[in-house]
Short mmCIF file of C-alpha atoms and ligand atoms in Angstrom, two decimals:
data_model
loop_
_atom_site.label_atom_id
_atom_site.label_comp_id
_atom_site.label_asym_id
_atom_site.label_seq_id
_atom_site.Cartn_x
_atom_site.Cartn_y
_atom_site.Cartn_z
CA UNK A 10 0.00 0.00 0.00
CA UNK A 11 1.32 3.91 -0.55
CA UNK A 12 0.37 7.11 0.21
CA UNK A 13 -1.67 9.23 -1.87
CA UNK A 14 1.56 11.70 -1.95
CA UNK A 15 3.60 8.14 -3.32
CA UNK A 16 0.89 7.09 -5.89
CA UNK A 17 0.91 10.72 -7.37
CA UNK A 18 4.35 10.55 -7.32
CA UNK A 19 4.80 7.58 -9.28
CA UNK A 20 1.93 8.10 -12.04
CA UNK A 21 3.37 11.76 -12.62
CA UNK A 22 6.63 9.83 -13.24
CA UNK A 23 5.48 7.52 -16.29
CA UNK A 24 6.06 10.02 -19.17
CA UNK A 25 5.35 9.50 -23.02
CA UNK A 26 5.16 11.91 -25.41
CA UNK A 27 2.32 11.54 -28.13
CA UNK A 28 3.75 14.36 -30.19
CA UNK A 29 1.66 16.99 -32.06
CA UNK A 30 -0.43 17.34 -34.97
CA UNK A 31 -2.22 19.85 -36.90
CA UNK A 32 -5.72 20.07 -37.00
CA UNK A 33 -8.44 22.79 -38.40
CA UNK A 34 -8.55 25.09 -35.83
CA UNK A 35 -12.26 25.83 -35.05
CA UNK A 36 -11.35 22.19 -33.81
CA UNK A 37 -8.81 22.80 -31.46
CA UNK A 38 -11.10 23.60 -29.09
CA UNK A 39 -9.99 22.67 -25.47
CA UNK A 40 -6.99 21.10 -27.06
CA UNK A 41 -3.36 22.06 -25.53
CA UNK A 42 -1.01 24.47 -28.15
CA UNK A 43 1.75 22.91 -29.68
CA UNK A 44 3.15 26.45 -31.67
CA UNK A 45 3.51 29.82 -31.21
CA UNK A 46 0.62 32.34 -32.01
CA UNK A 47 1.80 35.49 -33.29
CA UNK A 48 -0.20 38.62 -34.71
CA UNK A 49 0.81 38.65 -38.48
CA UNK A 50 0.17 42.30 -38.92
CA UNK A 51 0.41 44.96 -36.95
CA UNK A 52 -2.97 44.94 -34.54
CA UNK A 53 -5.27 47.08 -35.58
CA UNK A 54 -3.13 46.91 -39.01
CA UNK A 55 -4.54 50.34 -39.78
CA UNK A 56 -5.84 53.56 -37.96
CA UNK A 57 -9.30 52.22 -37.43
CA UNK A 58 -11.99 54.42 -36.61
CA UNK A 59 -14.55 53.22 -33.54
CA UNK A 60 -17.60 55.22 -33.98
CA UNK A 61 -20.18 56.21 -36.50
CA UNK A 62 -19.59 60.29 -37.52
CA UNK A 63 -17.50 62.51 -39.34
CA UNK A 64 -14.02 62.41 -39.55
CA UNK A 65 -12.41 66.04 -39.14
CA UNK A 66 -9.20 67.73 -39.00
CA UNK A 67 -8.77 69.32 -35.66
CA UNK A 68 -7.07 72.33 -37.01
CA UNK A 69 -10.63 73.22 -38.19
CA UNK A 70 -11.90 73.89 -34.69
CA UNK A 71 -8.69 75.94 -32.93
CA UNK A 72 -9.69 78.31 -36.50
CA UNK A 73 -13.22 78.15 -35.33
CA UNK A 74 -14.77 76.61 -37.47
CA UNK A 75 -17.91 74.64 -36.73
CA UNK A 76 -20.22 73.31 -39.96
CA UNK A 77 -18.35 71.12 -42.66
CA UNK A 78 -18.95 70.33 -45.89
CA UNK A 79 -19.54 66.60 -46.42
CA UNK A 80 -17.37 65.63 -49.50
CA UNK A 81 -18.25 61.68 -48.73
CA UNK A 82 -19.17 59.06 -47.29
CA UNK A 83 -16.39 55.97 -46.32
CA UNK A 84 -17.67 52.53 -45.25
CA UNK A 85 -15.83 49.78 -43.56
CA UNK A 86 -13.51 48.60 -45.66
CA UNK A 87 -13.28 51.81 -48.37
CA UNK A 88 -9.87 53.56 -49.48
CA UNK A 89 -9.75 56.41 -47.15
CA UNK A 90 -10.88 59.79 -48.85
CA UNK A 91 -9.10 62.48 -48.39
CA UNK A 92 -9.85 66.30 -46.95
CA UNK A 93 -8.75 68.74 -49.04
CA UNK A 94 -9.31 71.52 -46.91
CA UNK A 95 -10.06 72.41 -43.34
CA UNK A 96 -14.00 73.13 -43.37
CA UNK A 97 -14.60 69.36 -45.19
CA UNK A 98 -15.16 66.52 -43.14
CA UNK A 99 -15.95 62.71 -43.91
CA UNK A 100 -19.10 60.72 -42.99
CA UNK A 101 -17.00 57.79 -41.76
CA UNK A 102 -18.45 54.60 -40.09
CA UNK A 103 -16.71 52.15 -37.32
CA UNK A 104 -14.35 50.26 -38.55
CA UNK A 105 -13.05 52.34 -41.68
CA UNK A 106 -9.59 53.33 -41.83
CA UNK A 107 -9.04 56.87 -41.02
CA UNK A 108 -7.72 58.90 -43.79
CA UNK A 109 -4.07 60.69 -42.88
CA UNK A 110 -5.87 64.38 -43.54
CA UNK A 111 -7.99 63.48 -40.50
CA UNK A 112 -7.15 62.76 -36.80
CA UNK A 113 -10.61 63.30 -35.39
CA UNK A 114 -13.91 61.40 -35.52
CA UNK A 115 -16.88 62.88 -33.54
CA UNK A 116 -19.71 60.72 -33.61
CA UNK A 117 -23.05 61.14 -35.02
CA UNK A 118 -24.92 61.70 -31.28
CA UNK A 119 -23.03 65.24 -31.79
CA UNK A 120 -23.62 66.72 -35.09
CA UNK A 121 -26.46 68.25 -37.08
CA UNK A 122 -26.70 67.13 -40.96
CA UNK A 123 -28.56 69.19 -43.21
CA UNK A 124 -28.61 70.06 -47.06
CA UNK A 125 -25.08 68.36 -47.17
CA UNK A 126 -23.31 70.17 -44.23
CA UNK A 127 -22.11 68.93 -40.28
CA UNK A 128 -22.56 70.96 -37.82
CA UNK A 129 -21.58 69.96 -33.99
CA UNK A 130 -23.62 70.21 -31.79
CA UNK A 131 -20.62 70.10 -28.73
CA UNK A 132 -17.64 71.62 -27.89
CA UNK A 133 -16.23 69.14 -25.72
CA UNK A 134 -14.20 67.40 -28.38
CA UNK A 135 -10.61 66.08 -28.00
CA UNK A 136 -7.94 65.67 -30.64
CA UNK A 137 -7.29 61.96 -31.61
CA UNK A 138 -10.52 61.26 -30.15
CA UNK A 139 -12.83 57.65 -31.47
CA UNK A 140 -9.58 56.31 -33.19
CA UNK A 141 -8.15 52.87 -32.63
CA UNK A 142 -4.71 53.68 -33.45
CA UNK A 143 -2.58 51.29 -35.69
CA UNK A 144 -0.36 48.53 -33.70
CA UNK A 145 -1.94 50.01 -30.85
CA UNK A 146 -2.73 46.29 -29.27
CA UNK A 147 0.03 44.15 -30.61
CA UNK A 148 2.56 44.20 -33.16
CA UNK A 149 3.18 42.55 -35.88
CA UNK A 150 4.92 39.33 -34.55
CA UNK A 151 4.33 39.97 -31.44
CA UNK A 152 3.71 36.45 -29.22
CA UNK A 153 0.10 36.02 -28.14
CA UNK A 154 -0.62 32.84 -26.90
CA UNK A 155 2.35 30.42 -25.83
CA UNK A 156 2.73 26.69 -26.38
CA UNK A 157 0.97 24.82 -23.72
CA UNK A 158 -1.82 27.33 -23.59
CA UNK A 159 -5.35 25.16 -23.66
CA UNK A 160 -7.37 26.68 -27.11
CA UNK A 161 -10.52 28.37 -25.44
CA UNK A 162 -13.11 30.88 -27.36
CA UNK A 163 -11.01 33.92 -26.95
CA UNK A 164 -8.12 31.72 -29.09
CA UNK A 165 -10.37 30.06 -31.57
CA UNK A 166 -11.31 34.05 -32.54
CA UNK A 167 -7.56 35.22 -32.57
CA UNK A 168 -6.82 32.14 -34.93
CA UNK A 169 -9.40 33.22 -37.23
CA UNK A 170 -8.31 36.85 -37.19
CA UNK A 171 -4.64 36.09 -38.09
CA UNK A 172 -5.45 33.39 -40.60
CA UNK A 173 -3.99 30.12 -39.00
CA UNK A 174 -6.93 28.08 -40.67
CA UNK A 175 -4.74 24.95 -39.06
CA UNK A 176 -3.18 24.85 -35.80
CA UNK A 177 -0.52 22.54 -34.21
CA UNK A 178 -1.86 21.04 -31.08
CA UNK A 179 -0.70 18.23 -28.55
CA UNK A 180 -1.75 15.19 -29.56
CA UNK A 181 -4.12 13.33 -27.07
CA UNK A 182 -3.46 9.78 -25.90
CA UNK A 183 -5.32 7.15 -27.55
CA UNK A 184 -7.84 5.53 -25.04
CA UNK A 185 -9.93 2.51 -23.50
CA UNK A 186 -12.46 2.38 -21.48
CA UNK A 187 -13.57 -0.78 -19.76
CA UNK A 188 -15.95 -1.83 -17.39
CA UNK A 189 -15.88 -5.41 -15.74
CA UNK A 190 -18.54 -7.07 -13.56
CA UNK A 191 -21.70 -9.64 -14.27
CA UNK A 192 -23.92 -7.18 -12.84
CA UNK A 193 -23.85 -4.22 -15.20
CA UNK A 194 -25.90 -4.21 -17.59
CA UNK A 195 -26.12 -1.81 -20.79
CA UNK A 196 -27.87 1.53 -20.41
CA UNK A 197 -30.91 0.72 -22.68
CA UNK A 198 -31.60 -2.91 -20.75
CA UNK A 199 -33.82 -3.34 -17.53
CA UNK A 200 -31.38 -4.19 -15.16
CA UNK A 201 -32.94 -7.50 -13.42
CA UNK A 202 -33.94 -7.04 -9.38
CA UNK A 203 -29.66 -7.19 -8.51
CA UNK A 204 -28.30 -5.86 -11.58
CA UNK A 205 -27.56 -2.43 -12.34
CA UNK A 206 -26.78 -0.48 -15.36
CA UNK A 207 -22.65 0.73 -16.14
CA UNK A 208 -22.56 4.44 -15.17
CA UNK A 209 -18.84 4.85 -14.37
CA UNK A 210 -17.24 4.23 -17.85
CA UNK A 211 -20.04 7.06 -19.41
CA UNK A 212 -18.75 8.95 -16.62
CA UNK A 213 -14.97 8.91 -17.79
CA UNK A 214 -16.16 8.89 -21.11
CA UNK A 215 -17.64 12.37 -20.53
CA UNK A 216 -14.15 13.65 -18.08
CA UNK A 217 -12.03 12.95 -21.43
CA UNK A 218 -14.43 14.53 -23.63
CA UNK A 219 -13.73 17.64 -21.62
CA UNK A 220 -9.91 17.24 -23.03
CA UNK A 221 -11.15 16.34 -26.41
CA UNK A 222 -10.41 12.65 -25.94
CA UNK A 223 -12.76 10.70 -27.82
CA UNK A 224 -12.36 7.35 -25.74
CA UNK A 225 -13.21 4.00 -26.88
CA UNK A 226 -15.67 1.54 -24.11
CA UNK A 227 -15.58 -2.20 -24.15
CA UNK A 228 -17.06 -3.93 -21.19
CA UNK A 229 -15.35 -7.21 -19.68
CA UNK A 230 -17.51 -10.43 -17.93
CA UNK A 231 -16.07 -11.50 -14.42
CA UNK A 232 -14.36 -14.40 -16.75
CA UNK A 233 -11.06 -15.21 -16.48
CA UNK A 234 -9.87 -16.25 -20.25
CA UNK A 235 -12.12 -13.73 -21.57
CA UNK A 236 -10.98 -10.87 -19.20
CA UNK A 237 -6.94 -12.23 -20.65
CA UNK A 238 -8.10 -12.17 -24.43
CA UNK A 239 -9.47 -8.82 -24.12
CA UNK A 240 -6.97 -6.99 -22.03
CA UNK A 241 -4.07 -8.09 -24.04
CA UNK A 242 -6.50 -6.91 -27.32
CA UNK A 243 -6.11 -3.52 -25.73
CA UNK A 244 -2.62 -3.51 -24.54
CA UNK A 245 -2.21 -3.88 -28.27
CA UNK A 246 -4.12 -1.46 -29.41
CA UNK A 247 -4.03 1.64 -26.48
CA UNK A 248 -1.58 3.92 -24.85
CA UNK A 249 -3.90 3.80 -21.94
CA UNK A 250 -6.18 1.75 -20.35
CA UNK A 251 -8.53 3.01 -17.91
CA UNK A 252 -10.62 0.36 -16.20
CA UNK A 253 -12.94 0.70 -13.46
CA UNK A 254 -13.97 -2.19 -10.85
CA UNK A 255 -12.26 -5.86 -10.40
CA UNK A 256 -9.18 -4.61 -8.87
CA UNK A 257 -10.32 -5.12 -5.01
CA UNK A 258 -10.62 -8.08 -2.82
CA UNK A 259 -13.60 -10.10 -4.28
CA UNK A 260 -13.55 -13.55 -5.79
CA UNK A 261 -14.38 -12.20 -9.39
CA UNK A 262 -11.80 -9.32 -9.02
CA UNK A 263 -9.64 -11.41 -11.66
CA UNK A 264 -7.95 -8.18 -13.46
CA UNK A 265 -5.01 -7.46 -11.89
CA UNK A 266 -3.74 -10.64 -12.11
CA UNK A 267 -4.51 -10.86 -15.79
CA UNK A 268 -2.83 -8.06 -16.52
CA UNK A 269 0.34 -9.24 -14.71
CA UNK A 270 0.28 -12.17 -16.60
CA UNK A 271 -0.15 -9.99 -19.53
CA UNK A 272 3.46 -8.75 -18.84
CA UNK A 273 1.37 -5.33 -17.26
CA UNK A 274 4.27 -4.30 -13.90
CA UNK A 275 2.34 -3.25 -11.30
CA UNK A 276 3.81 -0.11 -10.08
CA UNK A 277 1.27 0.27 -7.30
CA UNK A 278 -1.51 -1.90 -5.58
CA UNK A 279 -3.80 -0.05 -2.87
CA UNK A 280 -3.86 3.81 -1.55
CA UNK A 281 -3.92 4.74 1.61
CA UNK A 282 -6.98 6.92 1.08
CA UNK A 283 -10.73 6.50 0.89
CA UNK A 284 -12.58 6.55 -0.94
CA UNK A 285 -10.16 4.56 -3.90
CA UNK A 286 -8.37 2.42 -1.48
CA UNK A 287 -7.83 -0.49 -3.81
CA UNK A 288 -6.54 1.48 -6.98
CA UNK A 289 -4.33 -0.30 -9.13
CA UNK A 290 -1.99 0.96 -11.61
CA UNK A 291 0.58 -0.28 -13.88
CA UNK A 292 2.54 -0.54 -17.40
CA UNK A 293 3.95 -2.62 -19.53
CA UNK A 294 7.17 -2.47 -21.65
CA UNK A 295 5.56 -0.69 -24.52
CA UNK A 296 4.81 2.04 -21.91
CA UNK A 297 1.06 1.40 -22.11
CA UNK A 298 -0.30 2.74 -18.94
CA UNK A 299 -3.51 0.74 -16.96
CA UNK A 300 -4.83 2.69 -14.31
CA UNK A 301 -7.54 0.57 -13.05
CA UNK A 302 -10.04 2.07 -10.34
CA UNK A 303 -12.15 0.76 -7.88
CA UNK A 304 -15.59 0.22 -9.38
CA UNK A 305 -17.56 2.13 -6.82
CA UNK A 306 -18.21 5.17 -8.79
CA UNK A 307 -17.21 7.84 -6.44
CA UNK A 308 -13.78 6.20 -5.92
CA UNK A 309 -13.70 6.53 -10.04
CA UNK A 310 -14.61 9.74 -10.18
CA UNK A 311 -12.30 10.84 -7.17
CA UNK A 312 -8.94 9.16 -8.91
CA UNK A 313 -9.93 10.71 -12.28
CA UNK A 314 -8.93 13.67 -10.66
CA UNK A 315 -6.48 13.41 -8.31
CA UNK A 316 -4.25 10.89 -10.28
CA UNK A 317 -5.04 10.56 -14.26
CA UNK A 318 -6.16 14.23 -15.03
CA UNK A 319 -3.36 15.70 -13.66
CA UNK A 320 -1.03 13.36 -15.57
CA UNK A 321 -2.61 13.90 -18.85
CA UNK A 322 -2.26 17.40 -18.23
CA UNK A 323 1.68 17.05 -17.44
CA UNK A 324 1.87 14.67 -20.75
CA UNK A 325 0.21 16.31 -23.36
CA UNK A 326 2.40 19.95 -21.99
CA UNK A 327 -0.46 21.57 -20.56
CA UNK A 328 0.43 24.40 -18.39
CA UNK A 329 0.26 23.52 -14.92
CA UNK A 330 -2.96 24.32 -13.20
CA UNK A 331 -2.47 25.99 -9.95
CA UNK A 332 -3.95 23.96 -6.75
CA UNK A 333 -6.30 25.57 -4.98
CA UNK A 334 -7.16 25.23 -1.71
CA UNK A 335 -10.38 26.10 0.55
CA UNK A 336 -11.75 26.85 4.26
CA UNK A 337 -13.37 23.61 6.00
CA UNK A 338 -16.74 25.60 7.07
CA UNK A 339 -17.70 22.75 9.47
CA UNK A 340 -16.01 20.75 11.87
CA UNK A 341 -15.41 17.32 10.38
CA UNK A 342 -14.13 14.29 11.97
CA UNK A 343 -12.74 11.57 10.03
CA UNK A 344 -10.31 9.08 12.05
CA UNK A 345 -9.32 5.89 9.50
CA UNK A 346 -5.32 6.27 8.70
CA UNK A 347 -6.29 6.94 5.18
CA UNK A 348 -6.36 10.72 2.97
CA UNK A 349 -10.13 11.08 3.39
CA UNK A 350 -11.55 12.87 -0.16
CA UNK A 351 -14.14 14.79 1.18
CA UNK A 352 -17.07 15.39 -0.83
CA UNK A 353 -17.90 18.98 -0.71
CA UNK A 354 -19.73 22.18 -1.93
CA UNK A 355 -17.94 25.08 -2.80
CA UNK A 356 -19.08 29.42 -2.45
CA UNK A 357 -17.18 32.18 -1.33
CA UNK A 358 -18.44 34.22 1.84
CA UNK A 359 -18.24 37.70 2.29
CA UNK A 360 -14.57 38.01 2.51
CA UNK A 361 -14.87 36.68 -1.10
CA UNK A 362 -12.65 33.29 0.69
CA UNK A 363 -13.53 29.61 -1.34
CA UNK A 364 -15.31 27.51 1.59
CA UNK A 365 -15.76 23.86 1.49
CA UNK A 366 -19.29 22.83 2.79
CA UNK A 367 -19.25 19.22 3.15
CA UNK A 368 -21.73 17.04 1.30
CA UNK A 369 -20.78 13.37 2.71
CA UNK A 370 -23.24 11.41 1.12
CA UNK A 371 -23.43 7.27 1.84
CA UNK A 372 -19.69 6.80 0.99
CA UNK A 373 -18.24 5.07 -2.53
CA UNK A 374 -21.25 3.64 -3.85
CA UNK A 375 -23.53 6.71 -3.57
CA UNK A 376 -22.84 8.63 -6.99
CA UNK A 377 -26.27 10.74 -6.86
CA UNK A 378 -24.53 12.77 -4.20
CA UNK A 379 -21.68 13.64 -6.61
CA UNK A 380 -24.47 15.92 -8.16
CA UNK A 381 -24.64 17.80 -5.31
CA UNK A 382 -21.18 18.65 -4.83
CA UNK A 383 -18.54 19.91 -6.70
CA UNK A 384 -15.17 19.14 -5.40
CA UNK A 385 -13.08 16.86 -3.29
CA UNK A 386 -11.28 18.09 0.20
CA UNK A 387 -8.12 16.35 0.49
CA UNK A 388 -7.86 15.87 4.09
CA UNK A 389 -4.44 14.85 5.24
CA UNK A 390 -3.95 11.23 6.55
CA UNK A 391 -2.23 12.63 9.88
CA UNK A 392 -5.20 14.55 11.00
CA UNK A 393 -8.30 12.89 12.59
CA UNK A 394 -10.20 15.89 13.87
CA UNK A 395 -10.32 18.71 11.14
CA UNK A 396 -11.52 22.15 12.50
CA UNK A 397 -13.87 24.42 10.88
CA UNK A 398 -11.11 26.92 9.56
CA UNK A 399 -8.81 24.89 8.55
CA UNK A 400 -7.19 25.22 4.70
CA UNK A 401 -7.32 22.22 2.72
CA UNK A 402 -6.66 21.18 -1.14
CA UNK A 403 -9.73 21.00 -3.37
CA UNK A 404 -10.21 18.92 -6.36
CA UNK A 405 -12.79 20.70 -8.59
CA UNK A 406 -14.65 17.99 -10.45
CA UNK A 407 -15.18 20.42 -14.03
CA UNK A 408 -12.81 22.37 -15.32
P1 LIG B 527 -15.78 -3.75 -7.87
O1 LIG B 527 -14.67 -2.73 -7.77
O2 LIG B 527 -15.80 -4.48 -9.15
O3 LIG B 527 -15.81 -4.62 -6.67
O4 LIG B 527 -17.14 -2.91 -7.83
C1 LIG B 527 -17.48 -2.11 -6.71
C2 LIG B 527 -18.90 -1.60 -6.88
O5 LIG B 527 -18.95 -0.71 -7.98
C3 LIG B 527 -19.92 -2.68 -7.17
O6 LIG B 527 -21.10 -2.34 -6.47
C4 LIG B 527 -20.13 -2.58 -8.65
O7 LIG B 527 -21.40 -3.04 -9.04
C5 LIG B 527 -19.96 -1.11 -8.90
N1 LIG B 527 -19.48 -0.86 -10.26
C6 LIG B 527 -18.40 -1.42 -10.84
N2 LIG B 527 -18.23 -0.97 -12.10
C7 LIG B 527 -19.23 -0.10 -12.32
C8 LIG B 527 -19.64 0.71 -13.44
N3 LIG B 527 -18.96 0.69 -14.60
N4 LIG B 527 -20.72 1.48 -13.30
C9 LIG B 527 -21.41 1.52 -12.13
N5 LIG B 527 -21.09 0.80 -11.07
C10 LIG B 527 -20.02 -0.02 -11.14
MG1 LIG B 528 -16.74 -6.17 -9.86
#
């Protein structure tokens, strides 16, 4: 058995790296950068003007003048006209590029038009005023978003705006889920009087999604030669194998000594922690990882994000998330010589602090409560009476 602090240590250890690839970007959504993004022009690549008026020379209005001839009107996207002298002025519209005889805009709100002439209708008018200025935001070649940077909304925009119609990305480890156990059925069958339905493998299924891992499910019988045939199928065919359930003590719980047959090293058996306990993890020589969970669906859930989340993150260069931490708001007592994982609800009080209410639910089996809550406390194995107060790490279950 090892410490949660041991097991973390050892997973984070097991590198590979799957490379990178290019793919379209409005695709590369939630998928880790793999290149530099750099403006390719200066940003705005041209005076651009932010409000619907007239453009004027300022000059005009220290030599008094106050009505201007319209000599035309400039759209988006238009060659700039030109003034040709100081009592002209340009209906201009956000977005155009301001012509170099100009330096003012003053929007429509403050004019008069009539019979072809401007007149303001202010005086409070500065010089330079409703003008985006050229470079002003980044210049050309300038860095903008860094390799290891996860593609959000914001990105997917800049990519379109600087042209990268592809985008090199990390490429994501190719993945199998499997269930195991003769009383999980499929999620369209009626589950007889003791059977139940698989949740936990739709449950990583959807985790991975979140990464843009499209995982694979296959679901194994508590049978020994088939449980061999279809392990070493997927050892073949994976870079990772996440299973969930057979690992513990139980007569049917077959799979980790299949997979040591298999030629699978077990690197770890059992974590001092609860829920998760009997977690399981291991590779074999091609590097091909198995981290196989407990099949109560809370202890799942729990090591999806305490141990193989953060190592995908660490593998396919994602920058390092920052732990947080939050404030026990209720005494909690907890005295087993394991890391309890706490389920809990998180809100900020009026000090704007991130408390941890705790949910506890009816321990591993009871994954309704996980709906309730939205984090794990991770409450240290040394401690047995945990004060209201008291800072602990939190595991946030979405990102
Ligand atoms: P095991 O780790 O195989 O002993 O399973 C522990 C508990 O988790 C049992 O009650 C199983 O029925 C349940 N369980 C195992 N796998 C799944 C799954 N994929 N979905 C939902 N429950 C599961
Ligand atoms: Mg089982």
């Amino acid at each position: 058995m090892v410490s949660v602090e041991e097991a973390e240590q050892i997973i984070l250890a097991q590198t590979i790296d799957f490379g990178a690839e290019s793919v379209p970007f409005e695709q590369a959504l939630g998928r880790v950068l793999a290149e530099e993004i750099r403006a390719d022009r200066d940003l705005p690549p041209f005076n651009r003007v932010t409000m619907d008026g007239i453009a004027i020379n300022y000059q005009s209005l220290t030599d008094g003048i106050n009505t201007f001839k319209i000599k035309g009107t400039q759209a988006a996207g238009d060659d700039p006209i030109q003034l040709s002298v100081l009592d002209e002025c340009i209906e201009i519209m956000t977005g155009a590029a301001l012509p170099d005889t100009a330096d003012t805009i003053i929007r429509y709100e403050d004019v008069e038009l009539r019979a072809g002439l401007a007149t303001l209708t202010t005086d409070e008018i500065k010089q330079g005023q409703n003008i985006h200025y050229k470079g002003r935001d980044k210049k050309q070649g300038d860095l903008v978003a860094e390799p290891g940077c996860t593609v959000d909304a914001t990105l997917i925009g800049f990519l379109a705006s600087v042209g990268k119609s592809q985008v090199l990305v990390r490429k994501l480890p190719k993945v199998v889920i499997l269930s195991s156990g003769d009383e999980l059925v499929e999620v369209s069958d009626t589950p007889t009087p003791y059977q139940i339905r698989r949740s936990n493998n739709y449950t990583i299924k959807a985790l991975l999604y979140i990464y843009g891992i499209g995982a694979d499910m296959l679901h194994l019988p508590d049978h020994q030669e088939t449980i061999n045939t279809e392990l070493k199928a997927c050892l073949d065919n994976y870079d990772i194998i996440l299973l969930s359930g057979g690992v513990s003590m139980g007569k049917f719980d077959f799979i980790p000594n299949e997979l040591k047959k298999l030629g699978v090293a077990q690197l770890f058996h059992k974590v001092q922690q609860r829920p998760g306990k009997p977690f399981w993890f291991g590779k074999n020589e091609q590097n091909t990882l198995v981290f196989a969970f407990p099949g109560n669906p809370v202890a799942t859930f729990m090591c999806m994000h305490r141990y193989f989340i953060p190592w995908l993150l660490k593998n396919i260069n994602a920058t390092e998330k920052t732990t947080e931490y939050a404030i026990l708001d209720n005494d909690y007592r907890f005295q087993l010589p394991l890391t309890c994982f706490l389920q809990v609800r998180l809100y900020y009080n009026g000090n704007c602090q991130l408390m941890a209410k705790p949910i506890e639910g009816n321990g591993s089996g009871d994954f309704a409560n996980l709906i309730d809550t939205d984090a794990f406390l991770e409450m240290p194995i040394q401690e047995a009476d945990f004060k209201s107060g008291e800072v602990f790490k939190v595991w946030r279950f979405s990102v």
